[in-house]
Coordinates of C-alpha atoms in Angstrom, one line a residue:
Chain A
X1 CA 109.3 108.6 99.8
X2 CA 105.9 107.1 99.2
X3 CA 104.1 104.5 97.3
X4 CA 101.4 106.0 95.1
X5 CA 98.0 104.7 94.5
X6 CA 96.6 101.3 95.1
X7 CA 97.5 98.3 93.1
X8 CA 95.6 97.9 89.9
X9 CA 93.7 94.7 90.8
X10 CA 93.4 93.8 87.1
X11 CA 97.1 93.2 87.0
X12 CA 97.0 90.7 89.8
X13 CA 93.7 88.9 89.5
X14 CA 93.8 85.8 87.4
X15 CA 90.5 83.9 87.7
X16 CA 88.1 86.4 89.2
X17 CA 84.5 86.6 88.1
X18 CA 84.1 88.7 85.0
X19 CA 81.1 90.6 86.2
X20 CA 79.5 91.7 89.4
X21 CA 76.1 90.5 90.6
X22 CA 74.9 94.1 91.0
X23 CA 75.6 97.0 88.7
X24 CA 77.0 100.3 89.9
X25 CA 73.5 101.8 89.8
X26 CA 71.9 98.9 91.6
X27 CA 74.6 99.0 94.3
X28 CA 74.3 102.7 94.9
X29 CA 70.5 102.5 95.0
X30 CA 70.7 99.7 97.5
X31 CA 73.0 101.7 99.7
X32 CA 70.8 104.8 99.5
X33 CA 67.8 102.8 100.5
X34 CA 69.5 101.0 103.4
X35 CA 71.7 103.7 104.7
X36 CA 70.1 107.1 104.0
X37 CA 71.9 108.4 107.1
X38 CA 75.3 108.2 105.3
X39 CA 74.2 111.1 103.2
X40 CA 72.7 113.2 106.0
X41 CA 73.8 116.8 105.6
X42 CA 74.0 116.5 101.9
X43 CA 75.1 113.8 99.5
X44 CA 78.9 113.4 99.9
X45 CA 79.7 109.7 99.4
X46 CA 79.6 108.9 95.7
X47 CA 80.1 105.3 94.5
X48 CA 82.0 105.7 91.3
X49 CA 82.7 102.1 90.2
X50 CA 82.2 98.5 91.1
X51 CA 84.0 95.6 89.5
X52 CA 85.0 92.0 90.2
X53 CA 86.2 92.2 93.8
X54 CA 86.6 95.9 93.6
X55 CA 84.8 99.2 94.2
X56 CA 85.8 102.9 94.2
X57 CA 84.1 105.6 96.2
X58 CA 84.6 109.4 96.3
X59 CA 84.1 111.5 99.3
X60 CA 83.1 115.0 98.3
X61 CA 84.8 117.7 100.4
X62 CA 82.2 119.1 102.8
X63 CA 83.0 121.5 105.6
X64 CA 81.5 118.9 108.0
X65 CA 84.4 116.5 107.3
X66 CA 87.2 119.0 107.9
X67 CA 89.5 119.4 110.8
X68 CA 92.0 122.1 111.8
X69 CA 94.3 122.9 109.0
X70 CA 91.6 122.1 106.4
X71 CA 92.4 118.4 106.5
X72 CA 89.7 115.7 106.2
X73 CA 89.0 114.1 109.5
X74 CA 90.0 110.6 110.5
X75 CA 86.4 109.6 111.2
X76 CA 85.3 110.8 107.7
X77 CA 88.0 108.6 106.2
X78 CA 87.1 105.6 108.4
X79 CA 83.5 105.9 107.4
X80 CA 84.5 106.1 103.8
X81 CA 86.7 102.9 104.1
X82 CA 83.9 101.0 105.8
X83 CA 81.4 102.1 103.2
X84 CA 83.4 101.3 100.1
X85 CA 84.2 97.9 101.5
X86 CA 80.6 97.2 102.0
X87 CA 79.8 98.4 98.5
X88 CA 82.5 96.1 97.0
X89 CA 81.0 93.1 98.9
X90 CA 77.4 94.0 98.0
X91 CA 78.2 94.4 94.3
X92 CA 79.9 91.0 94.3
X93 CA 77.5 88.9 96.4
X94 CA 74.2 90.7 95.8
X95 CA 71.9 92.5 98.2
X96 CA 72.7 91.3 101.7
X97 CA 71.6 94.0 104.1
X98 CA 72.7 92.1 107.1
X99 CA 76.4 91.8 106.4
X100 CA 78.1 93.4 109.3
X101 CA 81.6 94.8 109.9
X102 CA 83.5 92.7 112.4
X103 CA 86.9 94.2 112.2
X104 CA 88.5 97.4 110.8
X105 CA 92.2 98.4 111.0
X106 CA 93.6 101.7 109.8
X107 CA 97.0 103.2 109.3
X108 CA 96.9 107.0 108.9
X109 CA 99.9 107.8 106.7
X110 CA 99.8 111.5 106.0
X111 CA 97.4 114.3 106.2
X112 CA 95.1 114.8 103.2
X113 CA 94.5 118.2 101.8
X114 CA 90.9 119.5 101.9
X115 CA 89.7 118.3 98.5
X116 CA 87.8 115.2 97.5
X117 CA 89.1 111.9 98.6
X118 CA 89.1 108.6 96.6
X119 CA 88.8 105.2 98.2
X120 CA 89.8 102.2 96.2
X121 CA 88.9 98.8 97.6
X122 CA 89.9 95.3 96.6
X123 CA 88.6 92.2 98.2
X124 CA 91.4 89.8 99.3
X125 CA 88.9 87.1 100.2
X126 CA 85.2 86.6 99.5
X127 CA 84.3 83.5 101.4
X128 CA 81.0 82.0 102.3
X129 CA 81.1 83.5 105.8
X130 CA 83.7 86.2 105.8
X131 CA 84.8 88.8 103.3
X132 CA 88.1 90.6 103.8
X133 CA 89.3 93.6 101.8
X134 CA 91.8 96.4 101.8
X135 CA 91.2 100.1 101.0
X136 CA 93.6 102.8 99.9
X137 CA 92.5 106.4 100.3
X138 CA 94.1 109.1 98.3
X139 CA 93.4 112.8 97.7
X140 CA 92.2 113.5 94.2
X141 CA 95.1 114.5 92.1
X142 CA 97.7 113.2 94.4
X143 CA 98.6 109.5 94.3
X144 CA 100.0 109.3 97.8
X145 CA 98.0 107.0 100.1
X146 CA 96.8 109.0 103.0
X147 CA 95.0 106.2 104.8
X148 CA 95.2 102.4 104.4
X149 CA 92.6 100.2 105.8
X150 CA 91.8 96.5 106.1
X151 CA 88.4 95.2 107.1
X152 CA 86.3 92.1 107.6
X153 CA 82.6 91.6 107.1
X154 CA 80.6 88.7 108.4
X155 CA 78.1 87.4 105.9
X156 CA 74.9 85.9 107.1
X157 CA 73.9 82.4 105.9
X158 CA 72.2 82.6 102.6
Chain B
X1 CA 87.0 84.1 94.3
X2 CA 90.3 85.6 95.2
X3 CA 92.8 88.3 94.4
X4 CA 96.1 86.8 93.4
X5 CA 99.5 88.1 94.3
X6 CA 100.5 91.5 95.6
X7 CA 100.4 94.6 93.5
X8 CA 103.5 95.2 91.4
X9 CA 104.8 98.3 93.2
X10 CA 106.6 99.4 90.0
X11 CA 103.2 100.1 88.5
X12 CA 102.1 102.5 91.2
X13 CA 105.2 104.3 92.4
X14 CA 106.0 107.5 90.7
X15 CA 108.8 109.3 92.4
X16 CA 110.4 106.6 94.5
X17 CA 114.1 106.5 94.9
X18 CA 115.8 104.6 92.1
X19 CA 118.1 102.6 94.3
X20 CA 118.2 101.2 97.8
X21 CA 120.8 102.3 100.4
X22 CA 121.8 98.7 101.0
X23 CA 122.1 96.0 98.5
X24 CA 120.5 92.6 98.8
X25 CA 123.7 91.0 100.1
X26 CA 124.4 93.8 102.5
X27 CA 120.9 93.6 103.9
X28 CA 121.0 89.8 104.3
X29 CA 124.4 90.0 105.9
X30 CA 123.1 92.7 108.4
X31 CA 120.1 90.5 109.3
X32 CA 122.3 87.4 109.8
X33 CA 124.6 89.3 112.0
X34 CA 121.9 91.0 114.1
X35 CA 119.4 88.2 114.2
X36 CA 121.2 84.9 114.0
X37 CA 118.3 83.4 116.1
X38 CA 115.9 83.7 113.1
X39 CA 117.9 81.0 111.4
X40 CA 118.1 78.7 114.4
X41 CA 117.3 75.1 113.5
X42 CA 118.6 75.6 109.9
X43 CA 118.5 78.5 107.5
X44 CA 114.9 79.0 106.4
X45 CA 114.3 82.7 105.8
X46 CA 115.8 83.7 102.5
X47 CA 115.8 87.4 101.5
X48 CA 115.4 87.2 97.7
X49 CA 115.1 90.8 96.6
X50 CA 115.2 94.4 97.9
X51 CA 114.1 97.4 95.9
X52 CA 112.9 101.0 96.3
X53 CA 110.3 100.6 99.1
X54 CA 110.1 96.9 98.6
X55 CA 111.5 93.5 99.6
X56 CA 110.7 89.9 99.0
X57 CA 111.5 87.0 101.3
X58 CA 111.0 83.2 101.0
X59 CA 110.3 80.9 103.9
X60 CA 111.7 77.5 103.2
X61 CA 109.3 74.7 104.2
X62 CA 110.8 73.1 107.3
X63 CA 109.0 70.6 109.5
X64 CA 109.3 73.0 112.4
X65 CA 106.9 75.4 110.8
X66 CA 104.1 72.9 110.0
X67 CA 100.8 72.4 111.7
X68 CA 98.3 69.6 111.5
X69 CA 97.3 69.1 107.9
X70 CA 100.8 70.0 106.7
X71 CA 99.9 73.7 106.7
X72 CA 102.4 76.3 107.6
X73 CA 101.7 77.7 111.1
X74 CA 100.4 81.2 111.7
X75 CA 103.3 82.1 113.9
X76 CA 105.8 81.2 111.1
X77 CA 103.9 83.5 108.8
X78 CA 103.8 86.3 111.3
X79 CA 107.6 86.0 111.8
X80 CA 108.1 86.1 108.1
X81 CA 106.0 89.2 107.7
X82 CA 107.8 91.0 110.5
X83 CA 111.1 90.0 109.1
X84 CA 110.5 91.0 105.4
X85 CA 109.1 94.4 106.6
X86 CA 112.3 95.0 108.6
X87 CA 114.4 94.0 105.6
X88 CA 112.5 96.5 103.4
X89 CA 113.1 99.3 105.8
X90 CA 116.7 98.4 106.4
X91 CA 117.5 98.3 102.7
X92 CA 115.9 101.7 102.2
X93 CA 117.2 103.6 105.2
X94 CA 120.5 101.8 105.9
X95 CA 121.6 99.8 108.9
X96 CA 119.5 100.8 111.9
X97 CA 119.6 97.9 114.3
X98 CA 117.4 99.7 116.8
X99 CA 114.3 100.1 114.6
X100 CA 111.5 98.3 116.5
X101 CA 108.1 96.9 115.5
X102 CA 105.3 98.9 117.2
X103 CA 102.3 97.4 115.5
X104 CA 101.4 94.4 113.4
X105 CA 98.0 93.3 112.1
X106 CA 97.3 90.1 110.3
X107 CA 94.4 88.7 108.3
X108 CA 94.6 85.0 107.7
X109 CA 92.8 84.4 104.5
X110 CA 93.2 80.7 103.6
X111 CA 95.4 77.8 104.7
X112 CA 98.7 77.6 102.8
X113 CA 99.9 74.2 101.6
X114 CA 103.1 72.9 103.0
X115 CA 105.6 74.2 100.4
X116 CA 107.7 77.3 100.5
X117 CA 106.0 80.7 101.2
X118 CA 106.8 84.0 99.5
X119 CA 106.3 87.3 101.3
X120 CA 106.3 90.5 99.3
X121 CA 106.5 93.8 101.1
X122 CA 105.9 97.3 100.0
X123 CA 106.4 100.3 102.2
X124 CA 103.4 102.6 102.3
X125 CA 105.3 105.3 104.2
X126 CA 108.9 105.7 105.0
X127 CA 108.9 108.7 107.4
X128 CA 111.5 110.1 109.7
X129 CA 110.1 108.5 112.7
X130 CA 107.7 105.8 111.5
X131 CA 107.7 103.3 108.6
X132 CA 104.5 101.6 107.6
X133 CA 104.3 98.7 105.2
X134 CA 102.1 95.9 103.9
X135 CA 103.0 92.3 103.3
X136 CA 101.3 89.7 101.1
X137 CA 102.2 86.1 101.7
X138 CA 101.5 83.5 99.0
X139 CA 102.5 79.8 98.6
X140 CA 105.0 79.3 95.8
X141 CA 103.2 78.5 92.6
X142 CA 99.8 79.7 93.8
X143 CA 99.0 83.4 93.6
X144 CA 96.3 83.4 96.2
X145 CA 97.2 85.6 99.2
X146 CA 97.2 83.3 102.3
X147 CA 98.0 86.0 104.8
X148 CA 98.0 89.8 104.6
X149 CA 99.8 91.9 107.1
X150 CA 100.4 95.6 107.8
X151 CA 103.0 96.8 110.2
X152 CA 104.7 99.8 111.7
X153 CA 108.3 100.3 112.8
X154 CA 109.5 103.1 114.9
X155 CA 112.8 104.5 113.7
X156 CA 115.2 105.9 116.2
X157 CA 116.6 109.4 115.8
X158 CA 119.5 109.4 113.4
Chain C
X1 CA 103.8 105.9 133.0
X2 CA 102.2 102.6 132.4
X3 CA 99.2 100.5 133.1
X4 CA 100.2 97.3 134.9
X5 CA 98.7 93.9 134.3
X6 CA 95.5 92.9 132.7
X7 CA 92.1 93.6 134.1
X8 CA 91.0 90.9 136.6
X9 CA 88.0 89.6 134.6
X10 CA 86.3 88.5 137.7
X11 CA 85.8 92.1 138.6
X12 CA 84.0 92.9 135.4
X13 CA 82.1 89.8 134.4
X14 CA 78.6 89.6 135.6
X15 CA 76.8 86.6 134.1
X16 CA 79.5 84.5 132.7
X17 CA 79.4 80.7 132.9
X18 CA 80.6 79.4 136.2
X19 CA 82.8 76.6 134.7
X20 CA 84.6 75.8 131.6
X21 CA 83.7 72.9 129.3
X22 CA 87.3 71.5 129.5
X23 CA 89.5 71.5 132.5
X24 CA 93.1 72.8 132.5
X25 CA 94.5 69.3 132.1
X26 CA 92.0 68.4 129.3
X27 CA 92.8 71.6 127.5
X28 CA 96.6 71.2 127.8
X29 CA 96.3 67.6 126.7
X30 CA 94.3 68.5 123.6
X31 CA 96.8 71.2 122.6
X32 CA 99.7 68.8 123.1
X33 CA 98.0 66.2 120.9
X34 CA 96.9 68.6 118.2
X35 CA 99.9 70.9 118.1
X36 CA 103.0 69.0 119.2
X37 CA 105.1 71.4 117.0
X38 CA 104.5 74.2 119.4
X39 CA 106.7 72.4 121.9
X40 CA 109.4 71.5 119.4
X41 CA 112.9 72.2 120.8
X42 CA 111.7 71.6 124.3
X43 CA 108.4 72.3 126.2
X44 CA 108.2 76.1 126.6
X45 CA 104.5 77.0 126.4
X46 CA 102.8 76.1 129.7
X47 CA 99.1 76.6 130.1
X48 CA 98.6 77.7 133.7
X49 CA 94.9 78.4 134.1
X50 CA 91.6 78.3 132.3
X51 CA 88.4 79.9 133.5
X52 CA 85.2 81.2 132.2
X53 CA 86.2 83.3 129.2
X54 CA 89.8 83.3 130.3
X55 CA 93.1 81.5 130.1
X56 CA 96.7 82.2 131.2
X57 CA 99.8 80.8 129.6
X58 CA 103.5 81.1 130.5
X59 CA 106.3 81.2 128.0
X60 CA 109.4 79.7 129.5
X61 CA 112.6 81.6 128.6
X62 CA 114.5 79.5 126.1
X63 CA 117.5 80.8 124.2
X64 CA 115.6 80.1 120.9
X65 CA 113.1 82.9 121.7
X66 CA 115.7 85.6 122.4
X67 CA 116.8 88.5 120.3
X68 CA 119.7 90.9 120.6
X69 CA 119.8 92.5 124.1
X70 CA 118.4 89.3 125.6
X71 CA 114.8 90.4 124.9
X72 CA 112.1 87.9 123.9
X73 CA 111.4 88.1 120.2
X74 CA 108.2 89.6 118.7
X75 CA 107.4 86.3 116.9
X76 CA 107.6 84.4 120.2
X77 CA 105.2 86.8 121.8
X78 CA 102.8 86.6 118.8
X79 CA 102.8 82.8 118.9
X80 CA 102.1 83.0 122.7
X81 CA 99.2 85.3 122.2
X82 CA 97.7 83.2 119.4
X83 CA 98.1 80.0 121.5
X84 CA 96.6 81.4 124.7
X85 CA 93.6 82.7 122.8
X86 CA 93.1 79.3 121.3
X87 CA 93.3 77.7 124.7
X88 CA 90.7 80.1 126.1
X89 CA 88.3 79.3 123.3
X90 CA 88.9 75.6 123.5
X91 CA 88.4 75.5 127.3
X92 CA 85.1 77.3 126.9
X93 CA 83.6 75.6 123.8
X94 CA 85.1 72.2 124.0
X95 CA 87.5 70.4 121.7
X96 CA 87.2 72.0 118.2
X97 CA 90.4 71.4 116.4
X98 CA 89.3 73.2 113.3
X99 CA 88.8 76.7 114.8
X100 CA 91.1 78.9 112.9
X101 CA 92.6 82.4 113.5
X102 CA 91.2 84.9 111.1
X103 CA 92.7 88.1 112.5
X104 CA 95.4 89.1 115.0
X105 CA 96.6 92.6 115.9
X106 CA 99.5 93.5 118.1
X107 CA 100.8 96.6 119.8
X108 CA 104.4 96.1 121.1
X109 CA 104.7 98.5 124.0
X110 CA 108.1 97.9 125.5
X111 CA 110.9 95.4 125.4
X112 CA 110.5 92.5 127.8
X113 CA 113.5 91.3 129.7
X114 CA 114.7 87.8 129.1
X115 CA 112.8 85.9 131.7
X116 CA 109.5 84.0 131.5
X117 CA 106.5 85.8 130.0
X118 CA 102.9 85.6 131.1
X119 CA 100.0 85.9 128.7
X120 CA 96.5 86.5 130.1
X121 CA 93.6 86.2 127.8
X122 CA 90.0 87.2 128.2
X123 CA 87.4 86.6 125.6
X124 CA 85.4 89.7 124.7
X125 CA 82.9 87.7 122.7
X126 CA 82.2 84.0 122.3
X127 CA 79.7 83.8 119.6
X128 CA 78.4 80.9 117.5
X129 CA 80.7 81.7 114.5
X130 CA 83.3 84.0 115.9
X131 CA 85.3 84.4 119.1
X132 CA 87.2 87.6 119.9
X133 CA 89.6 88.0 122.7
X134 CA 92.4 90.2 124.0
X135 CA 95.7 89.2 125.4
X136 CA 98.1 91.1 127.7
X137 CA 101.7 89.8 127.9
X138 CA 103.9 90.8 130.8
X139 CA 107.2 89.7 132.1
X140 CA 107.1 87.6 135.3
X141 CA 107.5 89.9 138.2
X142 CA 106.9 93.1 136.3
X143 CA 103.3 94.2 135.8
X144 CA 104.0 96.4 132.7
X145 CA 102.2 95.1 129.6
X146 CA 104.9 94.5 127.0
X147 CA 102.6 93.4 124.2
X148 CA 98.9 93.7 123.8
X149 CA 97.0 91.7 121.3
X150 CA 93.5 91.2 120.0
X151 CA 92.4 88.3 117.9
X152 CA 89.5 86.6 116.2
X153 CA 88.9 82.9 115.7
X154 CA 86.4 81.5 113.2
X155 CA 84.5 78.6 114.7
X156 CA 83.3 75.8 112.4
X157 CA 79.6 74.9 112.5
X158 CA 78.9 72.4 115.2
Chain D
X1 CA 78.5 84.7 127.1
X2 CA 80.2 88.0 127.3
X3 CA 82.7 90.0 129.3
X4 CA 81.0 93.1 130.7
X5 CA 82.5 96.5 131.0
X6 CA 86.1 97.5 130.9
X7 CA 88.7 96.8 133.5
X8 CA 88.8 99.2 136.3
X9 CA 92.2 100.7 135.8
X10 CA 92.6 101.5 139.4
X11 CA 92.8 97.9 140.2
X12 CA 95.7 97.3 138.0
X13 CA 97.8 100.4 138.0
X14 CA 100.5 100.5 140.6
X15 CA 102.7 103.6 140.1
X16 CA 100.7 105.8 137.8
X17 CA 100.7 109.5 138.3
X18 CA 98.2 110.7 140.9
X19 CA 96.8 113.5 138.9
X20 CA 96.3 114.6 135.3
X21 CA 98.0 117.6 133.7
X22 CA 94.7 119.0 132.6
X23 CA 91.4 118.9 134.4
X24 CA 88.2 117.6 132.9
X25 CA 87.0 121.1 132.2
X26 CA 90.4 122.2 130.7
X27 CA 90.5 119.1 128.5
X28 CA 86.9 119.6 127.2
X29 CA 87.5 123.3 126.6
X30 CA 90.6 122.4 124.6
X31 CA 88.8 119.9 122.5
X32 CA 85.9 122.3 121.8
X33 CA 88.3 125.0 120.7
X34 CA 90.4 122.7 118.5
X35 CA 87.7 120.4 117.1
X36 CA 84.5 122.3 116.9
X37 CA 83.5 120.2 114.0
X38 CA 83.1 117.2 116.3
X39 CA 80.0 118.8 117.7
X40 CA 78.5 119.9 114.4
X41 CA 74.8 119.1 114.2
X42 CA 74.5 119.5 118.0
X43 CA 76.7 118.7 120.9
X44 CA 76.8 114.9 121.2
X45 CA 80.3 114.0 122.5
X46 CA 80.5 114.6 126.2
X47 CA 83.7 114.1 128.0
X48 CA 82.7 112.8 131.4
X49 CA 85.9 112.0 133.2
X50 CA 89.7 112.1 132.9
X51 CA 92.1 110.4 135.2
X52 CA 95.6 109.1 135.3
X53 CA 96.0 107.3 132.0
X54 CA 92.2 107.2 131.6
X55 CA 89.2 109.1 130.1
X56 CA 85.5 108.4 129.7
X57 CA 83.3 109.9 127.0
X58 CA 79.6 109.6 126.4
X59 CA 78.0 109.7 122.9
X60 CA 74.5 111.1 123.1
X61 CA 72.1 109.3 120.9
X62 CA 71.3 111.5 118.0
X63 CA 69.4 110.5 114.9
X64 CA 72.4 111.3 112.8
X65 CA 74.3 108.4 114.4
X66 CA 71.7 105.7 113.8
X67 CA 71.6 103.0 111.3
X68 CA 68.8 100.6 110.2
X69 CA 67.4 98.9 113.2
X70 CA 68.0 101.9 115.4
X71 CA 71.6 100.8 116.1
X72 CA 74.4 103.3 116.4
X73 CA 76.6 103.3 113.3
X74 CA 80.1 101.9 113.2
X75 CA 81.6 105.3 112.1
X76 CA 80.0 107.0 115.1
X77 CA 81.7 104.5 117.4
X78 CA 85.0 104.8 115.6
X79 CA 84.9 108.6 116.0
X80 CA 84.0 108.2 119.6
X81 CA 87.0 105.8 120.2
X82 CA 89.4 108.1 118.5
X83 CA 88.1 111.1 120.4
X84 CA 88.2 109.6 123.9
X85 CA 91.7 108.3 123.2
X86 CA 92.8 111.8 122.2
X87 CA 91.2 113.2 125.4
X88 CA 93.0 110.7 127.6
X89 CA 96.3 111.6 126.0
X90 CA 95.7 115.4 126.2
X91 CA 94.6 115.2 129.8
X92 CA 97.8 113.4 130.7
X93 CA 100.4 115.2 128.7
X94 CA 98.9 118.7 128.4
X95 CA 97.6 120.6 125.4
X96 CA 99.4 119.2 122.3
X97 CA 97.2 120.0 119.4
X98 CA 99.4 118.3 116.9
X99 CA 99.3 114.8 118.2
X100 CA 98.0 112.7 115.4
X101 CA 96.4 109.3 115.2
X102 CA 98.7 106.8 113.4
X103 CA 96.8 103.6 113.9
X104 CA 93.3 102.4 115.0
X105 CA 92.0 98.9 115.1
X106 CA 88.4 98.0 115.9
X107 CA 86.5 94.8 116.8
X108 CA 82.8 95.2 116.5
X109 CA 81.3 92.7 118.9
X110 CA 77.6 93.2 118.9
X111 CA 75.1 95.7 117.8
X112 CA 74.4 98.4 120.4
X113 CA 70.9 99.6 121.0
X114 CA 70.0 103.1 120.1
X115 CA 70.6 104.8 123.4
X116 CA 73.7 106.7 124.6
X117 CA 77.1 105.0 124.4
X118 CA 79.9 105.1 126.9
X119 CA 83.6 104.9 125.9
X120 CA 86.1 104.1 128.5
X121 CA 89.8 104.5 127.6
X122 CA 92.9 103.5 129.3
X123 CA 96.4 104.2 128.1
X124 CA 98.6 101.1 127.8
X125 CA 101.7 103.2 127.1
X126 CA 102.4 106.9 127.3
X127 CA 105.8 107.3 125.8
X128 CA 107.8 110.3 124.6
X129 CA 106.9 109.7 121.0
X130 CA 104.0 107.3 121.0
X131 CA 100.9 106.8 123.1
X132 CA 98.9 103.6 122.9
X133 CA 95.5 103.0 124.4
X134 CA 92.5 100.7 124.4
X135 CA 88.9 101.7 124.4
X136 CA 85.8 99.7 125.4
X137 CA 82.4 101.0 124.2
X138 CA 79.2 99.9 125.9
X139 CA 75.6 101.0 125.8
X140 CA 74.4 102.8 128.9
X141 CA 72.8 100.4 131.2
X142 CA 74.3 97.3 129.6
X143 CA 77.8 96.2 130.5
X144 CA 78.4 94.2 127.3
X145 CA 81.2 95.6 125.2
X146 CA 79.8 96.5 121.8
X147 CA 83.1 97.7 120.3
X148 CA 86.7 97.3 121.4
X149 CA 89.4 99.5 119.9
X150 CA 93.1 100.0 120.2
X151 CA 94.9 103.0 118.9
X152 CA 98.2 104.8 118.6
X153 CA 98.9 108.5 118.6
X154 CA 102.2 110.0 117.5
X155 CA 103.3 112.8 119.8
X156 CA 105.3 115.7 118.4
X157 CA 108.6 116.6 120.0
X158 CA 108.1 119.0 122.9

């Protein structure tokens, strides 16, 4: 018995901004420039969408992320959650390279198969000093949430 | 800029059970019998709905839950989150008095006003040994999430 | 097999401040003035010590905190953890009524017996904007940790 | 103002087992066999010690773990915390390849410099079904905690 997928934010957001401050391409370019190491060993993290208070990122299945039983490793999922949360914040507040993660909490719910993973993020709060979001990770083609995360970024004074 | 409300689970659950094992009344009666202390000082926690992998509980505004500025206290919200999560599990697995909380994590997003609070819970996993859920707490009449929680219960062998 | 007690901070702190900004009495008085509701139903939360980056609080066993089996409730322990963390911060930065909890995470390790509980807090970070601490709760006379918590407070600009 | 280092468990453990079930070499060999991917790109995670309810692991500074400003990345620290926790459990319960992480929570306290990192783990509970531990990560030569983690592993029936 499982809940599938993450909540469609559009159904629950009433007064959100209608657009992001950075486009998908601008956000991805910024990430590539600031964090080239994330793609070391071959590009694997693909930002697929950004929206008002949301972002979606795909982790391409690479051997380097696998664990025994051909399941994607916990650390690969943790990196994915951190990264998509950062992307959601960036897209919505503009390029702030110095935003830093202060807190991340993960529940690992079931083992994913070895294919690509999707991480959907929605921001629960986008304040002046702190941004808080949640991330649901699923395997492509299977709506079961395999990992759920919440995280906080501290935003430097602007 | 805020996300309002919790995701409507019905939109994202594909193969969930169609009914709960205990009805709303049965679940509330069980909670009253097992945890009379929760209502000490006057009934304040009202279970309003149970569904497949979900539950909703209202915390009635009592002076004993207030903090300076007439805001509901953090501990009152933490108790509410723990309680609605337990109710969601009970309703879906039947009366298991010995299920125990093993982990709870809270993000406090904004101060609620002093009125009633609503806690909506959805279970992300309902396994044989562990149940994991998330809870979104809002103030009645305002869809902003004031507190987001995730929690795990350990379920005794049945 | 269990780890008993919390680490004696004195053993691991090298360059901490030698004194607190508020004494034990000043901190307790401030808490009483700002949060009289914590003691509603009879004084139960007793601040016992404050030190550089530390505080200790005792929760007196009152019937209102008990759960079936005469164990202290989870919410009572969560309130205790939040409160001692706040006391540790206050004592070390001075009276800042507007500091707010942004995150709390709990692991419930074993059921406490029905006697008094002790919460020992040490601050892991006391920054300009955020303070982070951990809390270990034990039952008096039994060094087993029954609940472990970590928490973050956001500190307003001074 | 910071707390330095992790608590010396020996000071606070009263009745712990006097030995581990697996030696340091046995534990490292088991990890290498079960999780060769952890060392992909060059051996970097070095298990340095195991003890009753404890373990220590060093993360060797490799370019692949660095982020802008020559700081070690959050994901590298998260992987390190998960790994040392698993090592501590393994050493104390024997080779159980199927133990799985169910929960991890991190507080990132300050940016580490680019040198090696040390992760010290102590288990707060080692139950039949669940093991819970905390991890403090420091940079070699600097006792400040840069990242604090707590985590839970689910242990399969034996």
